[in-house]
Coordinates of C-alpha atoms in Angstrom, one line a residue:
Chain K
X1 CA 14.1 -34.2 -8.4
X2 CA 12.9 -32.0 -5.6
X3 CA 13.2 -29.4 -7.8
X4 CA 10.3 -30.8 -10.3
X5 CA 8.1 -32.2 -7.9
X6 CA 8.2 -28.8 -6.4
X7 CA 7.0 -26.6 -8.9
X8 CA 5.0 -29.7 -10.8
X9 CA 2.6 -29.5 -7.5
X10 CA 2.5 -26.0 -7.1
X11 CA 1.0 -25.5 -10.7
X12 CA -1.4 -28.0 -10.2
X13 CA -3.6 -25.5 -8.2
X14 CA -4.0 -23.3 -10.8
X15 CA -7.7 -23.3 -11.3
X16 CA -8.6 -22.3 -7.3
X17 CA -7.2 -18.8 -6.4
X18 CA -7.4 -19.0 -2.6
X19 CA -6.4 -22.5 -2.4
X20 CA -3.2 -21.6 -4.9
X21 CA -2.4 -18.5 -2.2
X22 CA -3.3 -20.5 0.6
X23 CA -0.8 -23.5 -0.4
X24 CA 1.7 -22.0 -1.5
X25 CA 2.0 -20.0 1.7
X26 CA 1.7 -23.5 3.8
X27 CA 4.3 -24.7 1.7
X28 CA 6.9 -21.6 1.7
X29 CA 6.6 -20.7 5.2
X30 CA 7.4 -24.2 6.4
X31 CA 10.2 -23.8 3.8
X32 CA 11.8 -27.3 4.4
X33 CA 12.8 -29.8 1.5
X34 CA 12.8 -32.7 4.2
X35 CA 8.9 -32.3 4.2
X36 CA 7.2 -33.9 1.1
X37 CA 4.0 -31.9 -0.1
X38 CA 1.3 -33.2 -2.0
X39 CA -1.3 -31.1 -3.9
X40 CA -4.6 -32.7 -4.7
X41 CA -4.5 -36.4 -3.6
X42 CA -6.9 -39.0 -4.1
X43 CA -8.3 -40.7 -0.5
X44 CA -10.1 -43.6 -0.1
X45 CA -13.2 -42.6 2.4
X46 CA -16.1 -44.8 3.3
X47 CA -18.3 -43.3 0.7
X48 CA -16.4 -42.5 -1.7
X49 CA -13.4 -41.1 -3.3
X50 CA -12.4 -37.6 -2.2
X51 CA -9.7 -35.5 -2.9
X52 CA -7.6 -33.2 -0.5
X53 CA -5.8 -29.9 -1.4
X54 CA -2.9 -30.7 0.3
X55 CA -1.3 -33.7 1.9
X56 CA 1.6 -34.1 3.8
X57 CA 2.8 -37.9 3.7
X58 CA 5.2 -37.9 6.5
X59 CA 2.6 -36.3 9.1
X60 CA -0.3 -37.8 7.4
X61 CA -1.9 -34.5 7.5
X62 CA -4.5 -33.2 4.6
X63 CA -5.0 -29.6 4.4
X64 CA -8.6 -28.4 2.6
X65 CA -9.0 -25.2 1.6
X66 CA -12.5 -24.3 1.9
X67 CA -13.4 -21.7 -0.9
X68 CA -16.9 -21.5 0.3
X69 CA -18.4 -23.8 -2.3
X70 CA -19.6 -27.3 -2.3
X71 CA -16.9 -29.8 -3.0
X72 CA -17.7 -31.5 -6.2
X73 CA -17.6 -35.8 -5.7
X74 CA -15.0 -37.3 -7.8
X75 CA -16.0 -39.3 -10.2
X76 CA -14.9 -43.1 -10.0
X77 CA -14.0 -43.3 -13.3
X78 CA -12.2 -40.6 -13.9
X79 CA -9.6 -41.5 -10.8
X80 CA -9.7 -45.4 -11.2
X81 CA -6.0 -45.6 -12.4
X82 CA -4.7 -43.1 -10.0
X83 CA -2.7 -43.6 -6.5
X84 CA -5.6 -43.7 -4.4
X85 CA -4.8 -43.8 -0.5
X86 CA -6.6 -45.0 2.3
X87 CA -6.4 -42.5 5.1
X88 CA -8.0 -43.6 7.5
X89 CA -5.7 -43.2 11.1
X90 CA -5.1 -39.6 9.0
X91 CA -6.0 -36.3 10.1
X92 CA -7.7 -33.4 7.8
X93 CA -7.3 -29.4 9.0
X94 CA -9.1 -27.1 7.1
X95 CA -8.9 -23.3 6.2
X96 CA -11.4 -21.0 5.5
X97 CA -11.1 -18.9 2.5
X98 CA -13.8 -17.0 2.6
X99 CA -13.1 -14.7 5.1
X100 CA -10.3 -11.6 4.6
X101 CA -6.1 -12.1 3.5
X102 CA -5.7 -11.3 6.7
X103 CA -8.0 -13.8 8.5
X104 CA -6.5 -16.3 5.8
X105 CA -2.7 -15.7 6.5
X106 CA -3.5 -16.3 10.5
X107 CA -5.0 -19.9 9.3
X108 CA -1.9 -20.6 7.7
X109 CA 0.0 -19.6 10.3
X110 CA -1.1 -21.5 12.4
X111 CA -1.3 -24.7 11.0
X112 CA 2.7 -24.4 9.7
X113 CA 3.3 -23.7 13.2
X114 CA 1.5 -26.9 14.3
X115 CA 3.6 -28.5 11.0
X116 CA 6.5 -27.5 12.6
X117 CA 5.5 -28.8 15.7
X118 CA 4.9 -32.1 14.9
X119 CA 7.8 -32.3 12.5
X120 CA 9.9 -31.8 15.5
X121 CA 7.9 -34.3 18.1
X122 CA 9.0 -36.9 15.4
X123 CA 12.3 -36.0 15.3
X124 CA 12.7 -36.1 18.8
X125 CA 10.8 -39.9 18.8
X126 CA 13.5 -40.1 16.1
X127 CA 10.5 -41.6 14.2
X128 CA 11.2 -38.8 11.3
X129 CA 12.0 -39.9 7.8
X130 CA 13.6 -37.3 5.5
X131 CA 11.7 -36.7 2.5
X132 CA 14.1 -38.4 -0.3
X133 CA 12.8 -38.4 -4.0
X134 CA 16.1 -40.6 -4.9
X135 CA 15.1 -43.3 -1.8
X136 CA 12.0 -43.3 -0.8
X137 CA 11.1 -45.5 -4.2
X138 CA 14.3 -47.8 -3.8
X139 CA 14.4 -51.2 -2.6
X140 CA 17.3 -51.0 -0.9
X141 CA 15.8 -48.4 1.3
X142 CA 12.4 -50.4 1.8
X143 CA 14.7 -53.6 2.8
X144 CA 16.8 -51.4 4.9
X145 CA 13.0 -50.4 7.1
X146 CA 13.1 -54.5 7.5
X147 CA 9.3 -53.8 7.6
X148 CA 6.6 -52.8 5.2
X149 CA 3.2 -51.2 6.0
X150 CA 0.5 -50.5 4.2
X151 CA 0.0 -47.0 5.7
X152 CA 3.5 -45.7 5.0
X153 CA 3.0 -45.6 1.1
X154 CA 5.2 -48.0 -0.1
X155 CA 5.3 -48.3 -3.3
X156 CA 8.0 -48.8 -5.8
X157 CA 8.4 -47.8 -9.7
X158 CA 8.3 -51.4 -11.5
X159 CA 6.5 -55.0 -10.3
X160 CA 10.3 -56.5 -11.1
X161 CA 11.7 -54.1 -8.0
X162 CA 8.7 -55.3 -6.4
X163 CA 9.9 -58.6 -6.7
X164 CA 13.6 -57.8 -5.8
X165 CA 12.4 -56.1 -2.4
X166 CA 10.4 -59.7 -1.8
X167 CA 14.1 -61.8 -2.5
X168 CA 13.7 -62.4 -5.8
X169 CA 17.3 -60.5 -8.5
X170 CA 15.0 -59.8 -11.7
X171 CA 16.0 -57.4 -14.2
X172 CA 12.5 -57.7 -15.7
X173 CA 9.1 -58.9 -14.7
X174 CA 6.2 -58.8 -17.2
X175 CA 3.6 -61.0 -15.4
X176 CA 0.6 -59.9 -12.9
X177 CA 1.7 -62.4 -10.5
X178 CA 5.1 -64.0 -9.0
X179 CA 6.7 -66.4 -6.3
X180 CA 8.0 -65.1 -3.0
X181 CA 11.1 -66.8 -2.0
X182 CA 10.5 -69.1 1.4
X183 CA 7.1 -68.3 1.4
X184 CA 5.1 -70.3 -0.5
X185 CA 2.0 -70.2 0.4
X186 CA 2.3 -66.3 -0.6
X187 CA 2.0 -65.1 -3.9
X188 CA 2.6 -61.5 -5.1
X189 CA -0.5 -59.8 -7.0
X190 CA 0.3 -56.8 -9.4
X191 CA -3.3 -55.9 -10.3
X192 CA -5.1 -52.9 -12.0
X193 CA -7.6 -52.8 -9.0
X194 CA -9.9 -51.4 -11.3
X195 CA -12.0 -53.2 -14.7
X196 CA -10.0 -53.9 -17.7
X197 CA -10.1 -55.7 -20.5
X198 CA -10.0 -59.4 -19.1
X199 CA -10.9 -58.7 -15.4
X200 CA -13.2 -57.0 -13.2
X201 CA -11.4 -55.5 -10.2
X202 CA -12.6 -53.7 -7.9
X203 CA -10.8 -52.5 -4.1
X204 CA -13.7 -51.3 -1.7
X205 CA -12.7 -47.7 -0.2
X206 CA -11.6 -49.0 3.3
X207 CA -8.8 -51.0 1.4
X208 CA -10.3 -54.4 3.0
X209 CA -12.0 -56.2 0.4
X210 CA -11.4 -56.7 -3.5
X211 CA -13.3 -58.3 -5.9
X212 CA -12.2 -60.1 -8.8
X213 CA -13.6 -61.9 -12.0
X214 CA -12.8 -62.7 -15.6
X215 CA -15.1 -61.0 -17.8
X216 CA -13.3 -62.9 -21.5
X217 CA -16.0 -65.6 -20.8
X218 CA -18.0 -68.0 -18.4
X219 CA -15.8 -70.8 -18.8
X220 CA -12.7 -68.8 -17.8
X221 CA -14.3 -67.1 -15.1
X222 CA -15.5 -70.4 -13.5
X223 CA -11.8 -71.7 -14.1
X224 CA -10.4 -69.2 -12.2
X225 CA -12.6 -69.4 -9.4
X226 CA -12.6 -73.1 -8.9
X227 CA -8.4 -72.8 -8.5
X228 CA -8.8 -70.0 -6.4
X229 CA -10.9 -72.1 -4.4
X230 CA -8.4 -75.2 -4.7
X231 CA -5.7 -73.3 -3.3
X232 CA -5.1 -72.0 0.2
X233 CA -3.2 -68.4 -0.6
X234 CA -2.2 -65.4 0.5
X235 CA -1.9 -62.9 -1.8
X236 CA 0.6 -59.7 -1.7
X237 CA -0.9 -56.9 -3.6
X238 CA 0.9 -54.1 -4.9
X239 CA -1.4 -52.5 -7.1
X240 CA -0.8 -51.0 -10.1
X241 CA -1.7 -47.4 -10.3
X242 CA -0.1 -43.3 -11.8
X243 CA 1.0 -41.3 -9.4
X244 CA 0.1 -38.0 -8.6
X245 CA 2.7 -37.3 -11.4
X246 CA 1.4 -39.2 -14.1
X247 CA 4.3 -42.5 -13.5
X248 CA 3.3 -45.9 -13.0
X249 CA 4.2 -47.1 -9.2
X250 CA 3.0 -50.1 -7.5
X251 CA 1.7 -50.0 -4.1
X252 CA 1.2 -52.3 -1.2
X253 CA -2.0 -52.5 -0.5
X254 CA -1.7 -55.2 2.0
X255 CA -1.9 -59.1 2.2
X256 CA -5.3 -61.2 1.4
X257 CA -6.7 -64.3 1.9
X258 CA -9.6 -65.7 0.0
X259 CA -12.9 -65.0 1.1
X260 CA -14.6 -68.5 1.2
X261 CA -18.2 -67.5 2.5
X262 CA -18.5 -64.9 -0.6
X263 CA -16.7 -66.3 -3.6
X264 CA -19.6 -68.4 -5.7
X265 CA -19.5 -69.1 -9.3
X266 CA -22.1 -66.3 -9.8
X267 CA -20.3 -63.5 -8.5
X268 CA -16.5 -64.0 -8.6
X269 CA -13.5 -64.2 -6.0
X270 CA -13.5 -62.1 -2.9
X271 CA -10.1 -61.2 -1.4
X272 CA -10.6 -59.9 2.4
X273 CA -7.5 -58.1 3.7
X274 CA -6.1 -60.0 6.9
X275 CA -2.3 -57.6 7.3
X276 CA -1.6 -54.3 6.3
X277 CA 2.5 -54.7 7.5
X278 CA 5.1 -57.4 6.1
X279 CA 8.1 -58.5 8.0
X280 CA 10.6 -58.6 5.3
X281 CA 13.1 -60.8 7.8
X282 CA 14.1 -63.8 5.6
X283 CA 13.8 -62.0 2.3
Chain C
X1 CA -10.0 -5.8 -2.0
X2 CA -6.3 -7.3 -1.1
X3 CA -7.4 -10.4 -1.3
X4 CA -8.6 -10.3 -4.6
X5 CA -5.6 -8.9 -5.7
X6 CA -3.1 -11.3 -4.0
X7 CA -4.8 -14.3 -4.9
X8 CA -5.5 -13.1 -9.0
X9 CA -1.9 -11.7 -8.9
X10 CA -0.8 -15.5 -8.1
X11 CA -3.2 -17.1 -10.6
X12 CA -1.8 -14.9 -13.5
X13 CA 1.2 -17.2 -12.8
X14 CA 0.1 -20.4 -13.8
X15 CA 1.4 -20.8 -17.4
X16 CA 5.1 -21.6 -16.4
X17 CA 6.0 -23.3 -12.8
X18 CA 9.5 -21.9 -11.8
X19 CA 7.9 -18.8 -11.9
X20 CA 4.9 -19.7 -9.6
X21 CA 7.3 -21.3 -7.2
X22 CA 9.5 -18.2 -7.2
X23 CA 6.9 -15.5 -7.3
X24 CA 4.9 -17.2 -4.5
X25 CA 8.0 -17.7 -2.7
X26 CA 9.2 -13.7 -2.3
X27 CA 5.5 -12.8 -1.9
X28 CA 5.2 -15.3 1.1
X29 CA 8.8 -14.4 3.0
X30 CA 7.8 -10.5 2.2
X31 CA 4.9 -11.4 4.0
X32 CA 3.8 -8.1 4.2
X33 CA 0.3 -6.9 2.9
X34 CA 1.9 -3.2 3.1
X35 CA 3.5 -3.9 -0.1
X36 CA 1.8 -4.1 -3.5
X37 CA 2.7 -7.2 -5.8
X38 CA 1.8 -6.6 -9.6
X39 CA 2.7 -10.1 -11.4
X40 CA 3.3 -9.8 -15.1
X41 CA 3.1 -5.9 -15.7
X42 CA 4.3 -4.5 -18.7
X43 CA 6.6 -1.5 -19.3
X44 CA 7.9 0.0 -22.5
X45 CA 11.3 -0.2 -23.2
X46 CA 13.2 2.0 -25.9
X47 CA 12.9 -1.3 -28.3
X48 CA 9.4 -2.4 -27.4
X49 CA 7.2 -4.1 -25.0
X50 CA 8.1 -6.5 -22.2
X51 CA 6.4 -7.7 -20.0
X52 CA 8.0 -8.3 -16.2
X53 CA 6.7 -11.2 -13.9
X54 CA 6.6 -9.6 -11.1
X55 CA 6.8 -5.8 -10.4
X56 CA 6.7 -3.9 -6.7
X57 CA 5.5 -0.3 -7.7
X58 CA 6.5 0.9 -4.2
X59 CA 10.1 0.3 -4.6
X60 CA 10.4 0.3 -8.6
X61 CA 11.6 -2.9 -8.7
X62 CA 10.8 -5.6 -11.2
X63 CA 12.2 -9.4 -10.9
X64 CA 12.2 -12.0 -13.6
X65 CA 12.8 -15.8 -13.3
X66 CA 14.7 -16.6 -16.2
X67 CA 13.5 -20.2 -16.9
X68 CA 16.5 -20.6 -19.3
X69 CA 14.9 -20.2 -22.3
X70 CA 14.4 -16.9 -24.8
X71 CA 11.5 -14.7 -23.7
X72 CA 9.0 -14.1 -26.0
X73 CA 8.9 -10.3 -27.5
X74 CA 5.3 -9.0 -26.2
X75 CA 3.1 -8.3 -29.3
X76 CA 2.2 -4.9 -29.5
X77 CA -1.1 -5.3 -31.2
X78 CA -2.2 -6.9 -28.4
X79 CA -1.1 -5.2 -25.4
X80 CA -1.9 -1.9 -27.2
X81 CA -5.0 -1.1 -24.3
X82 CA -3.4 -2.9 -21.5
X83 CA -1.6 -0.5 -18.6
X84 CA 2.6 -0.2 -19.8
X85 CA 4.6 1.7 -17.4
X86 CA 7.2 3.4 -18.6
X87 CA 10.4 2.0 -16.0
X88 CA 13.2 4.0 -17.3
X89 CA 14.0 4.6 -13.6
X90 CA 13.5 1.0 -12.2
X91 CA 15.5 -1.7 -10.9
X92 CA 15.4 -5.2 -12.3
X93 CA 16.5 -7.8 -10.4
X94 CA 16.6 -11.7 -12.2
X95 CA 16.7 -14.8 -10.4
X96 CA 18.1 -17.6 -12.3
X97 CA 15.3 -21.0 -12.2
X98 CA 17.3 -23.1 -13.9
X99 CA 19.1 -24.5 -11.2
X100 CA 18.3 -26.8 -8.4
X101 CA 15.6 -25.8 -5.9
X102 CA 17.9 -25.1 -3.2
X103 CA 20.0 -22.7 -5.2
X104 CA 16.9 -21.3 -6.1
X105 CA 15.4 -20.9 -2.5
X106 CA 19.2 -18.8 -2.1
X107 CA 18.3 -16.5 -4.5
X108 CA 14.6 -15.6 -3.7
X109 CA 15.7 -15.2 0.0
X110 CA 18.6 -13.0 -1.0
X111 CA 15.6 -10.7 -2.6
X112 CA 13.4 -10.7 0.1
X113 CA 16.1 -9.5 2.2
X114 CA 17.1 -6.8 0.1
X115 CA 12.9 -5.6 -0.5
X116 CA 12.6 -5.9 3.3
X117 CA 16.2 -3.3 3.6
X118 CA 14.6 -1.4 0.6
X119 CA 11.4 -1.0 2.8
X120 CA 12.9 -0.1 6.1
X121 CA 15.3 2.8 4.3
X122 CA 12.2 4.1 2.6
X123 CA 10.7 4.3 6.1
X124 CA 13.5 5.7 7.7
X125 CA 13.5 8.5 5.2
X126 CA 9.7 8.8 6.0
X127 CA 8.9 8.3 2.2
X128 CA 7.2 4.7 2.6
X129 CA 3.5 4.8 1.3
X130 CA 1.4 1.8 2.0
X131 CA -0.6 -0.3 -0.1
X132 CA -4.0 0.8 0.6
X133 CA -6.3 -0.5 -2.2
X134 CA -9.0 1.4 -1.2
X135 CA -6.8 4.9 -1.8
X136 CA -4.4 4.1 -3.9
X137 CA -6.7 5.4 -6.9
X138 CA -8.9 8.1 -4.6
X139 CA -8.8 11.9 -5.8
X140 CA -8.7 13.0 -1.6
X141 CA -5.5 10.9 -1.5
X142 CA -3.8 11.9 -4.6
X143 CA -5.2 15.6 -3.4
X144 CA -3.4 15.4 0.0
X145 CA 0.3 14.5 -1.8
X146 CA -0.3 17.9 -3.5
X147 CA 1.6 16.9 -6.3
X148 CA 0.6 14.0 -8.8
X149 CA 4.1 12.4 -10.7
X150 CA 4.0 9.9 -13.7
X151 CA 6.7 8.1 -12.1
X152 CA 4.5 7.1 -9.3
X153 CA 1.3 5.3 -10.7
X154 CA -1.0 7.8 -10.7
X155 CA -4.2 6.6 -11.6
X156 CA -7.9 7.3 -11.1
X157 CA -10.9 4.8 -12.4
X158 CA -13.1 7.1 -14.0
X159 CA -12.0 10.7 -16.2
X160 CA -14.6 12.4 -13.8
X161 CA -12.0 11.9 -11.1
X162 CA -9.4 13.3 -13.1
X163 CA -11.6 16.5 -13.5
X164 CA -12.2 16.6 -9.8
X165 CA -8.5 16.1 -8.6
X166 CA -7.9 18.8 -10.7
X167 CA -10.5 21.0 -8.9
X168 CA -13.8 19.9 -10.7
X169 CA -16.6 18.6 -8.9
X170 CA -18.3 16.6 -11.2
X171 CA -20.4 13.5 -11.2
X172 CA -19.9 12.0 -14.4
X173 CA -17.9 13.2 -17.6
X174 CA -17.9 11.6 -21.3
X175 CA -15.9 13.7 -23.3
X176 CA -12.5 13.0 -24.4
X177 CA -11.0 16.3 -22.9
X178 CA -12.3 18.8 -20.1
X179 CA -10.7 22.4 -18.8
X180 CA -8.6 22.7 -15.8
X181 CA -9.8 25.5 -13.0
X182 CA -7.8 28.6 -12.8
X183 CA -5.1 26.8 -16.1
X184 CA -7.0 28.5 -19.0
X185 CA -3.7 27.0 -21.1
X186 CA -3.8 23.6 -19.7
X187 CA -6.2 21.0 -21.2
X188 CA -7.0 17.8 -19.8
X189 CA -7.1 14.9 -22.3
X190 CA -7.9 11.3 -22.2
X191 CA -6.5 9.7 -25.0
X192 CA -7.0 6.0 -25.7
X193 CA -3.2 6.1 -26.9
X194 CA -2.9 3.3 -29.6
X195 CA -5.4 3.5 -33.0
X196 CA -8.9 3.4 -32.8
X197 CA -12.3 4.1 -35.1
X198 CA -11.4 7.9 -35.8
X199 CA -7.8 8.6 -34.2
X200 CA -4.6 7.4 -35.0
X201 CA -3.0 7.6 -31.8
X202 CA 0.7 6.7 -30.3
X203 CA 3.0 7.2 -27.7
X204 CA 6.7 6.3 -27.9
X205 CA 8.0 3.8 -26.0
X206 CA 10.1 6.0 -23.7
X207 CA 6.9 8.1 -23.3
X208 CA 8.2 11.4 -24.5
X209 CA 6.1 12.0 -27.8
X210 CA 2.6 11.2 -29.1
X211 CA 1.7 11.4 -32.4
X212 CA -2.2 12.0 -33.5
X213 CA -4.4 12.5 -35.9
X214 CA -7.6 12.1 -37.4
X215 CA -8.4 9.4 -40.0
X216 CA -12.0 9.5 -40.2
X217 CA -11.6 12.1 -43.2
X218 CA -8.5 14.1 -45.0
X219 CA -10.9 17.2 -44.2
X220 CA -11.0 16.6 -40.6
X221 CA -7.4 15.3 -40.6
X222 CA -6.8 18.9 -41.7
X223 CA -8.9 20.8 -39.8
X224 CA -7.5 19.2 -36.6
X225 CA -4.3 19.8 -37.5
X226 CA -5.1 23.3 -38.2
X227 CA -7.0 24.4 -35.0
X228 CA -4.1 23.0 -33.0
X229 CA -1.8 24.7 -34.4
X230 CA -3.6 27.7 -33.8
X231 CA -3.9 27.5 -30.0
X232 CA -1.4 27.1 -27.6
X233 CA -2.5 24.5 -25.3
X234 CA -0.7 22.2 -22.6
X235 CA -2.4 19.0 -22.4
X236 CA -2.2 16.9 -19.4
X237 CA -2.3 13.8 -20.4
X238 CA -4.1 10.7 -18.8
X239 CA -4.3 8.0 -20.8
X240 CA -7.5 5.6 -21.1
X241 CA -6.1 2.6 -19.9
X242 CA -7.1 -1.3 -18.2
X243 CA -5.1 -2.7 -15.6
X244 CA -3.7 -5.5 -14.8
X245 CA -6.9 -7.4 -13.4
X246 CA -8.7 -5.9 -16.8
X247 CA -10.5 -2.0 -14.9
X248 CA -10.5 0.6 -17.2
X249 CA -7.9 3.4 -15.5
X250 CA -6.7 6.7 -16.5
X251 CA -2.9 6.8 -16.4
X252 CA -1.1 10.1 -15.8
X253 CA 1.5 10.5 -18.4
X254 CA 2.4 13.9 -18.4
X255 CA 2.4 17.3 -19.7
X256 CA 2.7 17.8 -23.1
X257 CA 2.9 20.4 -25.8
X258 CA 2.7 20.9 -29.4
X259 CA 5.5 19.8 -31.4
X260 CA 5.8 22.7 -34.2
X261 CA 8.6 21.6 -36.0
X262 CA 7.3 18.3 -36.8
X263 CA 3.4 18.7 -37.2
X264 CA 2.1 18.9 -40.4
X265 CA -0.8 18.1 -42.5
X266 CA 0.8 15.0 -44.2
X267 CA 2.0 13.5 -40.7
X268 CA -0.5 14.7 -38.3
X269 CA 0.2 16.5 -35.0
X270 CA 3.0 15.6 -32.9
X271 CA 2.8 16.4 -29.0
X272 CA 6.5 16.2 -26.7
X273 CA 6.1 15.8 -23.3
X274 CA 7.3 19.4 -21.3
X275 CA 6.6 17.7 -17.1
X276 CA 6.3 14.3 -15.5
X277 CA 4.6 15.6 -12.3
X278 CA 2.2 18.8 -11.7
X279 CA 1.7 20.9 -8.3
X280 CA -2.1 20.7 -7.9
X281 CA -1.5 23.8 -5.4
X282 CA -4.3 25.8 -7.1
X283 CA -6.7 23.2 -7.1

């Protein structure tokens, strides 16, 4: 597992020369299988969607490696399926490639050393998880954490484990919705948070609001916003997205309630985020 | 200069991932800018081509990450201008990918420790030579070492450097051959040394023979044949050449002489190589 993921993220720098040295030294140099590295990562920023050369989960630290160029924007539709994180509490370092190997290789020096560093302050805080390809998708492992949090990237492989994690012993799930077990006034939500077929989705990029209509027809979409309206629920969203791997994984995105001032029959149902953690005590 | 080599030695890399991780790997722990990395270089072999992922001319070693599956045979036709040492007299070392990345870690650290012994004997014995990119391919540095070998990647970037290591002092040349001061037998030649518009040319794989002649016409077929039989020439032979980043280079292969038992005029002339290194003491 560690072995594919690996080399997988390695290749994918290919195309940048300084950013494939400049990663590949970060990564060798800190030469520790506990830490999980990311290459090119889709974030959530206020304006936009923005990816990072390198990101480190566990320190929730992104590494840019400046090539001397302007950054192309992503484009939104390109990226709309993918594992898009919100970093906001993160931290970004940057290295500049423009300069000599030399000047390069002190860069990178010096931000593994300040890896390392923090690496070890967590450990002593014993707040340090161990990167764990076999775990850190498992729902026994999530239940084990008691709590889930939206800035920890949970997310798990399938919307039945999902499910499992909230209570529930499902082999299968195939719906976009389902119960959570002595809750009910909570309702899990497996959306594509992006338009489809049948539904207009759409997640702003600080993660707090989504927006959500049928687009089949007028009488459906009314329907569905006159029960929203009727109900009084909170919805867990794990959306479904690819990871950086190409895999479906579904991933808490937080709980919502409905947005009463801003859901009208004209322009759909407005979710506003009101937690980003989940106590999973009685599940 | 460095840096452009490091980072489009690692970019060469790209097509197969155990590779990158592993090439990337000993580069990084070598950590030393001292030593020159050549990814993919090819070398003749008795049978034929190959091509080696990653070659350290300093310490004529050549390492190949066996991905565990059959290597393609290199295609002569079209390697035929490229740069192919001949490493009858270098090491290969093979680290096995196909395991898991910790086992693989083992063996690339294993490596580095034995480049990094490799290095510190070679210094002890005084007979280090640093990568300097800048004189690597100068006539004043080749000039000071008094004596130029084939085993040790003697190259120049333009044939008017050849002429002046060898006691010219010329600013450009465009001929195919030139004299060499105070060697009326020696000729300098600067073969393109695989067919072309008028010459059938070829050099065995071990490097010992090169066949040539003419095929613009039988006349001139003949007449070559003919005039070189009745000289008695040495040629020093440094071969037209691009390197591994695509630079045209002129390769020292050797002194050679005329083969008179098998040149004729149905075959064409036949050179065997008499030296592998010169004493430019005259010069």
């Amino acid at each position: 597992m560690k072995t594919l993921h690996m080399t997988r993220q390695l290749q994918r720098c290919k195309n940048k020369r300084f950013e494939l040295y400049a990663i590949t030294r970060i990564i060798h140099k800190v030469d520790d299988l506990d830490i999980k590295f990311i290459t090119q990562q889709y974030v959530a920023r206020p304006d936009g969607f923005a990816l990072t050369d390198l990101y480190l989960p566990q320190l929730k630290l992104h590494i840019e490696i400046d090539e001397g160029f302007h950054k192309q924007q992503v484009d939104a539709d390109k990226v709309r399926e993918l594992d898009i994180i919100t970093a906001t509490d993160h931290q970004v370092k940057r290295i500049d490639a423009s300069v000599a190997i030399e000047q390069i290789n002190l860069q990178v020096d010096q931000i593994v050393a300040e890896i390392l560093q923090s690496v070890e302050v967590q450990k002593a805080a014993g707040n340090f998880q161990a990167w764990d390809p076999e775990t850190e998708h498992s729902v026994s492992y999530l239940q084990s954490r008691g709590v889930i949090r939206a800035s920890e990237n949970v997310a798990l492989r399938t919307s039945a484990e999902v499910c499992n994690l909230l209570g529930h012993n499902y082999k299968g799930w195939q719906r976009s919705s389902a119960s959570v077990p002595h809750y009910p006034n909570i309702r899990l939500w497996f959306p594509k948070l992006y338009p489809n077929e049948q539904w207009f989705n759409h997640i702003s990029y600080d993660g707090c609001e989504i927006h959500e209509y049928c687009i089949e027809s007028e009488t459906k979409k009314r329907q569905f916003i006159d029960k929203n309206l009727s109900e009084n629920i909170q919805q867990m969203v794990f959306a479904r997205v690819k990871d950086e791997l190409g895999q479906t994984m579904y991933r808490f995105k937080g709980l919502f309630i409905l947005d009463r001032d801003k859901t009208c029959h004209e322009s759909g149902v407005y979710w506003k985020r009101v937690a980003t953690e989940f106590e999973l005590g009685l599940t």
